[in-house]
Coordinates of C-alpha atoms and ligand atoms in Angstrom, one line a residue:
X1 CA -31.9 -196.1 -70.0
X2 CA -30.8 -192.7 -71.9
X3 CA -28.4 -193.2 -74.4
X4 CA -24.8 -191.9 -74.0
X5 CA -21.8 -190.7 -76.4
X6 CA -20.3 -188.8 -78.8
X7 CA -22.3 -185.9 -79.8
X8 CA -20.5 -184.0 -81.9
X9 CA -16.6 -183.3 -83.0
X10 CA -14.3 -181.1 -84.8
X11 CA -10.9 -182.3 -85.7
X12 CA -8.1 -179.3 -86.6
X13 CA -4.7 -180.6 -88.3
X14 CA -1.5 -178.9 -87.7
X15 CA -1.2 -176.2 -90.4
X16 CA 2.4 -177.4 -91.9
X17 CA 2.3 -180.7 -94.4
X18 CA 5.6 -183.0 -95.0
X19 CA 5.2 -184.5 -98.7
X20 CA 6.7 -188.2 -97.5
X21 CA 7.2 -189.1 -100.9
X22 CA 8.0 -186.2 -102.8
X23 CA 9.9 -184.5 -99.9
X24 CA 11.4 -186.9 -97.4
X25 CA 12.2 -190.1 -99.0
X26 CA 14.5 -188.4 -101.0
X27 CA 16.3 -187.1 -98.3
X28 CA 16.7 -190.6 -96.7
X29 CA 17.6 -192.4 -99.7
X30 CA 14.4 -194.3 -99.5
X31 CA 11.9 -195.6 -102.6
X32 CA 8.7 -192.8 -102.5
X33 CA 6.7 -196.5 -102.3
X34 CA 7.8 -197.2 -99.0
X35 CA 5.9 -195.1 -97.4
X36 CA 3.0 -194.8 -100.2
X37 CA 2.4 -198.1 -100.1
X38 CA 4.5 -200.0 -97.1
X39 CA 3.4 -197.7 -94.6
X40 CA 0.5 -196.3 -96.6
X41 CA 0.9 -192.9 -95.7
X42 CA 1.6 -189.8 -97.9
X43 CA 2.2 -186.5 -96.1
X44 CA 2.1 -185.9 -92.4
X45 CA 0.8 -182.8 -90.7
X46 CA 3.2 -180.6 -88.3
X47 CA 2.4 -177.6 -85.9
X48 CA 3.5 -174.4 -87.3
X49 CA 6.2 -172.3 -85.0
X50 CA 3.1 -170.9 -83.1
X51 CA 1.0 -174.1 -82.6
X52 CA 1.3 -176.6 -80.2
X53 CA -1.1 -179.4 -78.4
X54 CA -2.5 -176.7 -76.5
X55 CA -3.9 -174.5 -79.1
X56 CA -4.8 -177.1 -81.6
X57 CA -7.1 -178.5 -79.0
X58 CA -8.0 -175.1 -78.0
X59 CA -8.9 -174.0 -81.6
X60 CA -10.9 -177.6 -82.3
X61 CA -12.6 -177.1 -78.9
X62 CA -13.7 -173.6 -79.4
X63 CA -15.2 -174.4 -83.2
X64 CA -16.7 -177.6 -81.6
X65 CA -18.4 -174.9 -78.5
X66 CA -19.4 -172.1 -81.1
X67 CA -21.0 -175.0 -83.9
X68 CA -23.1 -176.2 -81.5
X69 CA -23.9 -172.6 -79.6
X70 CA -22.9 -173.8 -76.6
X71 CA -21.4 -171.8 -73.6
X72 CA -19.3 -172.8 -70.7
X73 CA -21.8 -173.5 -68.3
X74 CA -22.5 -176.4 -70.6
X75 CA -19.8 -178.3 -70.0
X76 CA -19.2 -179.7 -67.0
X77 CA -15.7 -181.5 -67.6
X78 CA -12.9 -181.5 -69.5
X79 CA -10.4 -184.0 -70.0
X80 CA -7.4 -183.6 -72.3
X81 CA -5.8 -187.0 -73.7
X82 CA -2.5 -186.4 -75.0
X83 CA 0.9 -188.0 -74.8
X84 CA 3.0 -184.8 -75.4
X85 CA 2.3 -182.6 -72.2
X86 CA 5.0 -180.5 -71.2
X87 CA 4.5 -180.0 -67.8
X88 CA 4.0 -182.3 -65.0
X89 CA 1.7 -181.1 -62.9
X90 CA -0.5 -178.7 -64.0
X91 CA -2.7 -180.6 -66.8
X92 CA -2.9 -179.3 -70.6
X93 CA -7.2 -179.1 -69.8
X94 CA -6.2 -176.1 -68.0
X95 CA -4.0 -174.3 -70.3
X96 CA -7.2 -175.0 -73.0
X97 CA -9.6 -173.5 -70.6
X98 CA -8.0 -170.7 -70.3
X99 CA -7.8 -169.7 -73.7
X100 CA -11.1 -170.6 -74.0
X101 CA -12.2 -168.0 -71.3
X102 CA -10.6 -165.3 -73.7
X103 CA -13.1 -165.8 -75.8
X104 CA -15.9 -166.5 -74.0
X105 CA -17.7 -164.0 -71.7
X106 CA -18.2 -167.0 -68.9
X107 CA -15.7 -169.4 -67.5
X108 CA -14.8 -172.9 -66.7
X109 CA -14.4 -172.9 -62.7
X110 CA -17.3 -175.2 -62.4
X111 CA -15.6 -177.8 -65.1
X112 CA -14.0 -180.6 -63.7
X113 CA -11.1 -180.9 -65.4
X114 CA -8.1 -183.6 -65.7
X115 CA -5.4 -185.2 -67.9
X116 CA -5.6 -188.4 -69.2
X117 CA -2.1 -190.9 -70.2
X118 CA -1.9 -193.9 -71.5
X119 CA -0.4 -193.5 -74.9
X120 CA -2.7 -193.7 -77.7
X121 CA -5.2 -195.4 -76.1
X122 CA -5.8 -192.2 -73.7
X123 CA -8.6 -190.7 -76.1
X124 CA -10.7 -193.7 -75.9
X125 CA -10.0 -193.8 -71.9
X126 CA -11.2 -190.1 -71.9
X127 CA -14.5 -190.9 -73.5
X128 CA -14.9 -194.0 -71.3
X129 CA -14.4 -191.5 -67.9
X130 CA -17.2 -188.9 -69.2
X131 CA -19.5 -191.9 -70.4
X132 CA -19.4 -192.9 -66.7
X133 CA -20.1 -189.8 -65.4
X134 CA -23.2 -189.3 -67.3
X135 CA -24.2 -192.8 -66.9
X136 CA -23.5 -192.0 -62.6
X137 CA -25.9 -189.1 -63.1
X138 CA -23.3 -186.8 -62.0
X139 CA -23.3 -184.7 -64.8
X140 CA -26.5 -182.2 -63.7
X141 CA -27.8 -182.3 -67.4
X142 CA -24.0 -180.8 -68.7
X143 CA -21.9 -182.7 -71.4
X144 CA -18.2 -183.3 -71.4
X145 CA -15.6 -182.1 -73.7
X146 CA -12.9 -184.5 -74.3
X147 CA -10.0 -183.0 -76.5
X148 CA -7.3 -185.6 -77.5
X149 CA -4.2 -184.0 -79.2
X150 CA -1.1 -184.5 -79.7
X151 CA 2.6 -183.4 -81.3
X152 CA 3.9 -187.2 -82.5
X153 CA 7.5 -186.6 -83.2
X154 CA 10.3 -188.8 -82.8
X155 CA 13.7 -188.2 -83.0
X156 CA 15.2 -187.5 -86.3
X157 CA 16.7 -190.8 -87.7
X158 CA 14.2 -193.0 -86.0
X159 CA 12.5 -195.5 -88.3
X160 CA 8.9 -194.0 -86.6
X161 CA 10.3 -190.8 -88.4
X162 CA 7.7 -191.4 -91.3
X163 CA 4.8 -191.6 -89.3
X164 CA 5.0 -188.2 -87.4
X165 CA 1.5 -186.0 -87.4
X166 CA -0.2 -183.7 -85.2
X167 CA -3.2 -182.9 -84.7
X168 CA -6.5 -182.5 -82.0
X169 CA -10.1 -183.9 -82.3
X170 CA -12.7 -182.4 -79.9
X171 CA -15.7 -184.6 -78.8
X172 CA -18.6 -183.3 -76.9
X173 CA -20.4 -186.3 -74.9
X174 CA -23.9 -186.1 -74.0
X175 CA -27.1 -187.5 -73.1
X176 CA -29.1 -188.1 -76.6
X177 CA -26.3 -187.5 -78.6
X178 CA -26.8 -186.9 -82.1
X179 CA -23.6 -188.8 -83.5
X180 CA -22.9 -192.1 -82.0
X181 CA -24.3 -194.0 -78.8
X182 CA -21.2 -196.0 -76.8
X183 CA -21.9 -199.5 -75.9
X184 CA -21.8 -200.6 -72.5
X185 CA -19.7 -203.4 -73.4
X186 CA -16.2 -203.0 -73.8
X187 CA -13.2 -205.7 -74.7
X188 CA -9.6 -205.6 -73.0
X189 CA -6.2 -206.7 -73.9
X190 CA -3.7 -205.2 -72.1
X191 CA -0.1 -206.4 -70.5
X192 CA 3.4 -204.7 -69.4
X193 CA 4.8 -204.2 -72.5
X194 CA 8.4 -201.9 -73.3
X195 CA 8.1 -201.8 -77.3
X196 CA 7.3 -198.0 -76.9
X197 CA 7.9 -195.6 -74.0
X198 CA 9.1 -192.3 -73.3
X199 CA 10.5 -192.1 -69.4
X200 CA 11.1 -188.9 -68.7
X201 CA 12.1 -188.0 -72.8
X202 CA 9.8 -186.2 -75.7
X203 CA 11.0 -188.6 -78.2
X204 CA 9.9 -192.3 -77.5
X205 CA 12.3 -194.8 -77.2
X206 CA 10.6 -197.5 -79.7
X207 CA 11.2 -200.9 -81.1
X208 CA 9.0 -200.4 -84.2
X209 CA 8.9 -203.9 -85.1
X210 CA 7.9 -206.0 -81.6
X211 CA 5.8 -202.7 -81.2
X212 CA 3.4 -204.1 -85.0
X213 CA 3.6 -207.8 -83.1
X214 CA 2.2 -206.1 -79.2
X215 CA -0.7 -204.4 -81.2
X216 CA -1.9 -206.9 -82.6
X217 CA -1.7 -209.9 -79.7
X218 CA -3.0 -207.0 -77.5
X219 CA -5.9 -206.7 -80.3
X220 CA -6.2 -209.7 -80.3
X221 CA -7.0 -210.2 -77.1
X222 CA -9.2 -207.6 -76.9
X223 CA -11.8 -209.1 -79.5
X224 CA -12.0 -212.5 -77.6
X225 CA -12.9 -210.3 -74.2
X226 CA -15.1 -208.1 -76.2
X227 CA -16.6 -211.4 -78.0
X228 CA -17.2 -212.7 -74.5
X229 CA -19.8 -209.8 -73.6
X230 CA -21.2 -209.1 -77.3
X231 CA -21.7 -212.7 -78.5
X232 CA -20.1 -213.8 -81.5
X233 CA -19.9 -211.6 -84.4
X234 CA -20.2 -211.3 -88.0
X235 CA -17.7 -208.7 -90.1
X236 CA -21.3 -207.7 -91.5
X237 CA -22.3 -206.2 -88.4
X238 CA -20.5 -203.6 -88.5
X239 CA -20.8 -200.8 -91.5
X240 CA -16.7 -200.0 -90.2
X241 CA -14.2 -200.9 -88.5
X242 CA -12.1 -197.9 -87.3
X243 CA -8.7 -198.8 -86.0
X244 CA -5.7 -197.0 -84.0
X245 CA -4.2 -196.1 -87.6
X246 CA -0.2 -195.1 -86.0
X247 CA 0.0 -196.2 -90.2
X248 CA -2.5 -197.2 -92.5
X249 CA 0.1 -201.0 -93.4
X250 CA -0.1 -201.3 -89.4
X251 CA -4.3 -201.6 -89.9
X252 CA -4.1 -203.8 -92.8
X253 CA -2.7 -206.2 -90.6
X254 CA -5.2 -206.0 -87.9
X255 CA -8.1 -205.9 -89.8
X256 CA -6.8 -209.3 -91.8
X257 CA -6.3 -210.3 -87.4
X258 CA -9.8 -209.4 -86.7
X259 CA -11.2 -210.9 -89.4
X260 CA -9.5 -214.5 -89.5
X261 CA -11.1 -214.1 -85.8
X262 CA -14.7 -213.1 -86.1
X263 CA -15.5 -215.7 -89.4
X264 CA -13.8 -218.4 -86.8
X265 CA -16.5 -221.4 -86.5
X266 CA -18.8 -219.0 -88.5
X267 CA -21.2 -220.1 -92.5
X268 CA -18.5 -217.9 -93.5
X269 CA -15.0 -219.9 -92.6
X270 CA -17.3 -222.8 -94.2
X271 CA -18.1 -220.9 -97.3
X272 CA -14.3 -220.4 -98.2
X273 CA -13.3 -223.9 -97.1
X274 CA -13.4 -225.1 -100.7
X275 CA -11.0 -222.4 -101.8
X276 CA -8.4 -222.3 -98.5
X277 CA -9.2 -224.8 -96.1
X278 CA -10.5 -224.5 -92.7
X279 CA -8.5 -222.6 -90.2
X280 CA -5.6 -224.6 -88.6
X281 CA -6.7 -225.4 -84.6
X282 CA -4.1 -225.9 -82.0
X283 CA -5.6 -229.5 -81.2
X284 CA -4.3 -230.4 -84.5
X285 CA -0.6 -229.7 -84.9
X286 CA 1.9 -231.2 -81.8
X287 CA 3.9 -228.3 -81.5
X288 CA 3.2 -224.3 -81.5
X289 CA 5.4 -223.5 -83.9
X290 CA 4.2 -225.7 -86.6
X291 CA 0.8 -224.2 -85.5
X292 CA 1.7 -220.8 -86.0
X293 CA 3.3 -221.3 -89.2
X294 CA -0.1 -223.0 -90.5
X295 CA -1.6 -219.9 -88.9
X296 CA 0.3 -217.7 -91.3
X297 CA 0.1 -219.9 -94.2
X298 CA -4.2 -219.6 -94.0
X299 CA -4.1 -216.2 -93.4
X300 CA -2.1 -215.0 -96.3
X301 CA -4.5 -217.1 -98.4
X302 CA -7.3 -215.4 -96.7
X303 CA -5.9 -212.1 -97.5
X304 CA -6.2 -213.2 -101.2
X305 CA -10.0 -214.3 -101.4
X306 CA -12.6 -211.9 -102.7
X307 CA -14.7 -212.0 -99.5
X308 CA -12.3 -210.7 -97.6
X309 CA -11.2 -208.0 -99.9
X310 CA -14.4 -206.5 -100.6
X311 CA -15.3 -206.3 -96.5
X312 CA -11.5 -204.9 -96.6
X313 CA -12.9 -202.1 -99.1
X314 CA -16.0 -201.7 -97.7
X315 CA -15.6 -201.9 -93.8
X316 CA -11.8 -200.5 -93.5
X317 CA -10.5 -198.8 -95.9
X318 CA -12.7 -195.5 -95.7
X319 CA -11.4 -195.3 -92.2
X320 CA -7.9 -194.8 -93.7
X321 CA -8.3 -191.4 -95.7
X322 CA -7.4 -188.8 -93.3
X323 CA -4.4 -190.5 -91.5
X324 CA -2.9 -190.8 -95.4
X325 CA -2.8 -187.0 -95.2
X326 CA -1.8 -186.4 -91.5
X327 CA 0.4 -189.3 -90.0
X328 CA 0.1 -190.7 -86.4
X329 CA -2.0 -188.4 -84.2
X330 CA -1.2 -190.9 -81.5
X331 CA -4.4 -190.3 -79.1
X332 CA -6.7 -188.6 -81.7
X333 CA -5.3 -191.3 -84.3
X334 CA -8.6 -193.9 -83.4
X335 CA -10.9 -190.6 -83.7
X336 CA -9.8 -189.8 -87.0
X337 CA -10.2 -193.0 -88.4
X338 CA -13.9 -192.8 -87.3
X339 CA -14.7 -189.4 -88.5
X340 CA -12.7 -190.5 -92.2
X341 CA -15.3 -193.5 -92.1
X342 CA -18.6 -191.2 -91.2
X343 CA -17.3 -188.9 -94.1
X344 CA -16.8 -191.5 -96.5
X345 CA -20.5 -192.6 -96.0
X346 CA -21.5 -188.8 -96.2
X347 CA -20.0 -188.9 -99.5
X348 CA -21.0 -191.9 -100.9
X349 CA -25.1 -191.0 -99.5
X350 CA -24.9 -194.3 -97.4
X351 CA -27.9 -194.4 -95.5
X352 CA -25.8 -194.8 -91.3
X353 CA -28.6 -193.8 -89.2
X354 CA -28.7 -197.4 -86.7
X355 CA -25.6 -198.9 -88.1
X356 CA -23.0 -199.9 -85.7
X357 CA -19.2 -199.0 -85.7
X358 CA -16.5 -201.7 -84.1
X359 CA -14.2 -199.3 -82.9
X360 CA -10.5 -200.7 -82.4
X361 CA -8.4 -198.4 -79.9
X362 CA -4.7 -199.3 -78.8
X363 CA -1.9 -197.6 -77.3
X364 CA 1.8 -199.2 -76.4
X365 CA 2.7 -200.1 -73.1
X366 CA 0.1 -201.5 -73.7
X367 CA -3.5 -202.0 -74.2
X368 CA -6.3 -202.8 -76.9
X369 CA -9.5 -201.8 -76.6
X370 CA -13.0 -202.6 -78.5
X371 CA -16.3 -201.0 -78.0
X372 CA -19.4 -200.6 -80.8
X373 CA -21.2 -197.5 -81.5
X374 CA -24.1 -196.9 -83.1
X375 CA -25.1 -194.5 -85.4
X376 CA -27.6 -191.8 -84.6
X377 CA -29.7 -189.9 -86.9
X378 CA -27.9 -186.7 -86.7
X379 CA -25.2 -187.9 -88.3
X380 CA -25.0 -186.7 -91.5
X381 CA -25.4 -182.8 -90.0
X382 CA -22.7 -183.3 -88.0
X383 CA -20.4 -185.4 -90.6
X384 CA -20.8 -182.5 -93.0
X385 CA -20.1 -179.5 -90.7
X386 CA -16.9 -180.7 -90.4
X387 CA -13.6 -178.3 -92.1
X388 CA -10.8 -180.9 -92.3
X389 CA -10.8 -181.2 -96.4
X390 CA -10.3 -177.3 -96.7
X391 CA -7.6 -177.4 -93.7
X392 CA -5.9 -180.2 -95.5
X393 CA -5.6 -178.1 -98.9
X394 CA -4.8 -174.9 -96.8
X395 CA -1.8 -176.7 -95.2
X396 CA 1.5 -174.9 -96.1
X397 CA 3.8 -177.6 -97.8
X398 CA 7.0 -177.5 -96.5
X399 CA 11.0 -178.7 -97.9
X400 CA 13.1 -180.9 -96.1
X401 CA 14.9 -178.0 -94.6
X402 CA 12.1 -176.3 -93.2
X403 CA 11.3 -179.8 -91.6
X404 CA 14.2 -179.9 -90.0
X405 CA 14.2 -176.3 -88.5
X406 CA 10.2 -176.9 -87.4
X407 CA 11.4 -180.4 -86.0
X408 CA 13.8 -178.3 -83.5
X409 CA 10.9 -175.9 -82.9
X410 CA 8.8 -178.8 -80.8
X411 CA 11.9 -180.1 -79.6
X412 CA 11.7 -179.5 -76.0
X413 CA 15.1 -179.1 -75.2
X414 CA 16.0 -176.9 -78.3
X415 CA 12.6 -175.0 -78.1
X416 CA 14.1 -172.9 -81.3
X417 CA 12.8 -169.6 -81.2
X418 CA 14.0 -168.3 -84.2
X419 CA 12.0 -169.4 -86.8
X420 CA 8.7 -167.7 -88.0
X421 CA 5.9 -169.2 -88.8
X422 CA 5.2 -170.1 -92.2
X423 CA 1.7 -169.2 -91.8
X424 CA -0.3 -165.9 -90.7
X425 CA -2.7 -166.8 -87.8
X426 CA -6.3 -166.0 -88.2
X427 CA -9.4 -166.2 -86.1
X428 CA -6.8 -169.1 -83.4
X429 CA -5.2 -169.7 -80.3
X430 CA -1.2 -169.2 -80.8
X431 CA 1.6 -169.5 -78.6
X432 CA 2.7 -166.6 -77.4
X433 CA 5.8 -166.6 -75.4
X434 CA 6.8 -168.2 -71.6
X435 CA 5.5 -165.9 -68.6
X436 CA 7.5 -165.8 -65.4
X437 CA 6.9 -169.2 -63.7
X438 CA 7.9 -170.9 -67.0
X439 CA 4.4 -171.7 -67.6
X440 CA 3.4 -171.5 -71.7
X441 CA 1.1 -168.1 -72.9
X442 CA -1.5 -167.8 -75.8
X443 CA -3.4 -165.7 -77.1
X444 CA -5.8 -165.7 -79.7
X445 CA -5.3 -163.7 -82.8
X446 CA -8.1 -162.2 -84.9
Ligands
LIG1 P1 10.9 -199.5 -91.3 O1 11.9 -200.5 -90.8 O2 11.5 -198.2 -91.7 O3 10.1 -200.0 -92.5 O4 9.9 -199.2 -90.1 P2 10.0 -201.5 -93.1 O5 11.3 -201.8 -93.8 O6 9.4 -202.4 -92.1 O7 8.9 -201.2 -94.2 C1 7.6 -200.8 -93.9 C2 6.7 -201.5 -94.8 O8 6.9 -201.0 -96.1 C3 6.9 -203.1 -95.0 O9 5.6 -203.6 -95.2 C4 7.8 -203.2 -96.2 O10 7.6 -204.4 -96.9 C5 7.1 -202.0 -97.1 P3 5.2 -204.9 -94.4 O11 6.2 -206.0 -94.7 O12 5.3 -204.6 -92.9 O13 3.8 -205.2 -94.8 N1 8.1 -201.5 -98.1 C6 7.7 -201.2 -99.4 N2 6.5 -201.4 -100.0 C7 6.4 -201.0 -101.3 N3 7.5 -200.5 -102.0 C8 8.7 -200.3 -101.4 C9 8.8 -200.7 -100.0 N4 9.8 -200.6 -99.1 C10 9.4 -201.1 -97.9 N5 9.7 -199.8 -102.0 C11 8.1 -199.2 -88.6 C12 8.5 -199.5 -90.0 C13 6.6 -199.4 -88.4 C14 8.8 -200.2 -87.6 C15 8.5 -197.8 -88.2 O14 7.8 -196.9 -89.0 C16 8.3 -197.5 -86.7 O15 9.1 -197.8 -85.9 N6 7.2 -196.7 -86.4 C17 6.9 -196.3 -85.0 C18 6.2 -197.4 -84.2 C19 4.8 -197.7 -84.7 O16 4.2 -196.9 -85.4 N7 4.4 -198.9 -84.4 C20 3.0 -199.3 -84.7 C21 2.4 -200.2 -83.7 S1 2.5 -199.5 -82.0 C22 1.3 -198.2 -82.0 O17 0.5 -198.2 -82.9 C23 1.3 -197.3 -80.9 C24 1.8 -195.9 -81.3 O18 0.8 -195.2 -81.9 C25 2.3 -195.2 -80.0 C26 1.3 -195.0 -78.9 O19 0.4 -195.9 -78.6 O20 1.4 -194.0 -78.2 C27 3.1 -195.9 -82.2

């Protein structure tokens, strides 16, 4: 059977950076160490007056084609994952397209091309769709781009104020790829949920806290299914565990979840019997309440034992280092917390090539899903071609004031036109200005 995934990707941050502790928790009146260490985030990327989801997927997607010296007859889909469209109907894949076509001498009419939404989960969904049409031999020897991106604002006040970010991450999936192979096996949790929504509105309307509780049950359930295809599992079968990072405190708690639910009935739950005691089972305890409480009781202890903590610093936190710098990228959030992972074990020489990934996706309304990937040997190639360290330092820091006026920029219904950029475009895609049916214009500036 030919092997199927992610062949290569290119992730571009939005060019402005919001210092969290330096910058914003002053302006709320908050300690700098909630959001250091609570939340576990430091700065969050925003667009610049001329950016927006359309040309920071355009510019990823166009570094992604010319890297790999590919042309549009290549590609034979593209699918946009993003939960900050702006238009209804016609789908953000086509407004990418077309800037591609400016630069490219052929064009995408043969491209199948679509619009994926399901929160944050949508980039994963995306990857699923063109995995399926490769596997359906549909895809006449072409690959797929997939471009999640997204503008995560919420409205000023919000407690999800803190974890803003924007940013795309272009994947090409192939046949052979040189990256990562997809597992055919995949683990669901999903179930109506209202913790996090946006009907009709830009800004989501979001109860942060039951939202922390529906990611994980989702999760949770999501890793049983998955177990239920894949066997059991051990936490060392899997070099990293890349997790929808919304914040980095939100994937400390899952990875303590997922954990506390792989070394279930495993040598390992045995092994630290002598220092915490087995974990509590249901059977055991005559009401749920009593059982829950001994559930947290065992895994705060758990949290506390060396085993856990050195997977913890082995398996998850690499995955962390780029959402610390960017915030929520809601669909290309997962995606980053792979690539941070891959470039951690770049840096540190780790020898990938056949290692497998558990990757953890989620997005509210809501839905957990958990496939592996394993690592092929073009990894380290790919890992280091990537820019995202010098567009990190590049970013232009801005003050709270300049927040504000570049939150009202993206703010759909303020669209303030007013304000310049605070950086020169080079070599990208910028917006450029409304044409007559409404309909957003770039160009791309040399
Ligand atoms: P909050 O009320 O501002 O913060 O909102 P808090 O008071 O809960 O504090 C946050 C953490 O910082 C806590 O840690 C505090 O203890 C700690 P925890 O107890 O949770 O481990 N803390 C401190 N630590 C050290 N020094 C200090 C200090 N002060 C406090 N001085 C909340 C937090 C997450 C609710 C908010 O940011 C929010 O509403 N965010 C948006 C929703 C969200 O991100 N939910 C995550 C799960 S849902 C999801 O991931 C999907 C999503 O990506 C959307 C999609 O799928 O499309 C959001």
């Amino acid at each position: 059977m030919v092997t199927v995934g992610i062949d290569a990707l290119e992730i571009h941050t939005g060019k402005l950076a919001l210092d969290l502790g330096e910058t914003f928790a002053p302006a709320q009146g908050e300690d700098p160490d909630k959001y250091r260490k609570g939340l576990g985030l430091y700065s969050s990327s925003f667009p610049d007056a001329h950016e927006d989801i359309v040309t920071m997927g355009a510019n990823a997607a166009y570094r992604l084609l010319k890297r790999k010296g590919l042309e549009p007859a290549d590609i034979g889909r593209i699918d946009v994952a993003t939960e900050s469209a702006f238009d209804n109907s016609k789908p953000v894949s086509t407004y990418i397209a077309g800037c591609l076509e400016q630069v490219f001498d052929s064009n995408f009419h043969h491209a199948n091309k679509g619009e994926r939404k399901f929160a944050c989960i949508a980039g994963t969904q995306s990857l699923d769709d063109a995995y399926n049409w490769i596997r359906a031999g549909r895809n006449r020897g072409r690959s797929a781009l997939v471009i999640a991106t997204d503008t995560a604002l919420y409205a000023r006040g919000d407690a999800g104020e803190a974890t803003q970010g924007a940013g795309a991450v272009a994947m090409l999936i192939s046949e052979d790829p040189s990256l990562l192979e997809l597992s055919p096996e995949q683990g669901f949790g999903s179930a109506d949920e209202t913790d996090f929504l946006k009907p009709n509105q830009q800004f989501p309307s979001v109860d942060g806290k039951r939202s922390v509780q529906v990611y994980l049950a989702r999760m949770r359930e999501a890793l049983s299914d998955f177990e239920s295809v894949s066997g059991s599992m051990h936490p060392d079968d899997f070099a990293y565990v890349p997790f929808h990072t919304p914040f980095p405190g939100m994937v400390r708690k899952a990875a303590l979840l997922g954990y506390r639910h792989i070394i279930r009935e495993t040598p390992i739950e045995a092994e630290l019997a002598s220092e915490i005691g087995r974990q509590p089972r249901p059977e055991a305890f005559d009401d749920e309440s009593t059982y829950l409480e001994a559930v947290r009781e065992y895994t705060d202890e758990l949290k506390t034992t060396d085993r856990y903590q050195q997977w913890y610093e082995a398996a998850i936190e690499p995955t962390l280092s780029i959402s610390r710098s960017v915030g929520n990228w809601y669909t290309g959030s997962v995606h980053i917390a792979r690539a941070s992972a891959l470039k951690h074990a770049a840096e540190t020489d780790r020898q990938l090539t056949g290692k497998r990934l558990l990757v953890a996706s989620y997005g509210s309304g809501a839905q957990a899903e958990i496939h592996a990937e394993t690592v092929q040997s073009g990894w380290q190639e790919e890992i280091e071609s990537l820019t995202i360290d010098e567009q990190l330092d590049k970013r232009h820091d801005i003050s709270f004031e300049e927040y504000e006026r570049i939150h009202d920029v993206h703010n759909h219904d303020l669209s303030a036109s007013d304000v310049d950029s605070f950086t020169e475009p080079a070599d990208e895609f910028i917006f450029d200005g409304w044409g007559e049916m409404g309909e957003r214009q770039y160009t791309y500036a040399e």
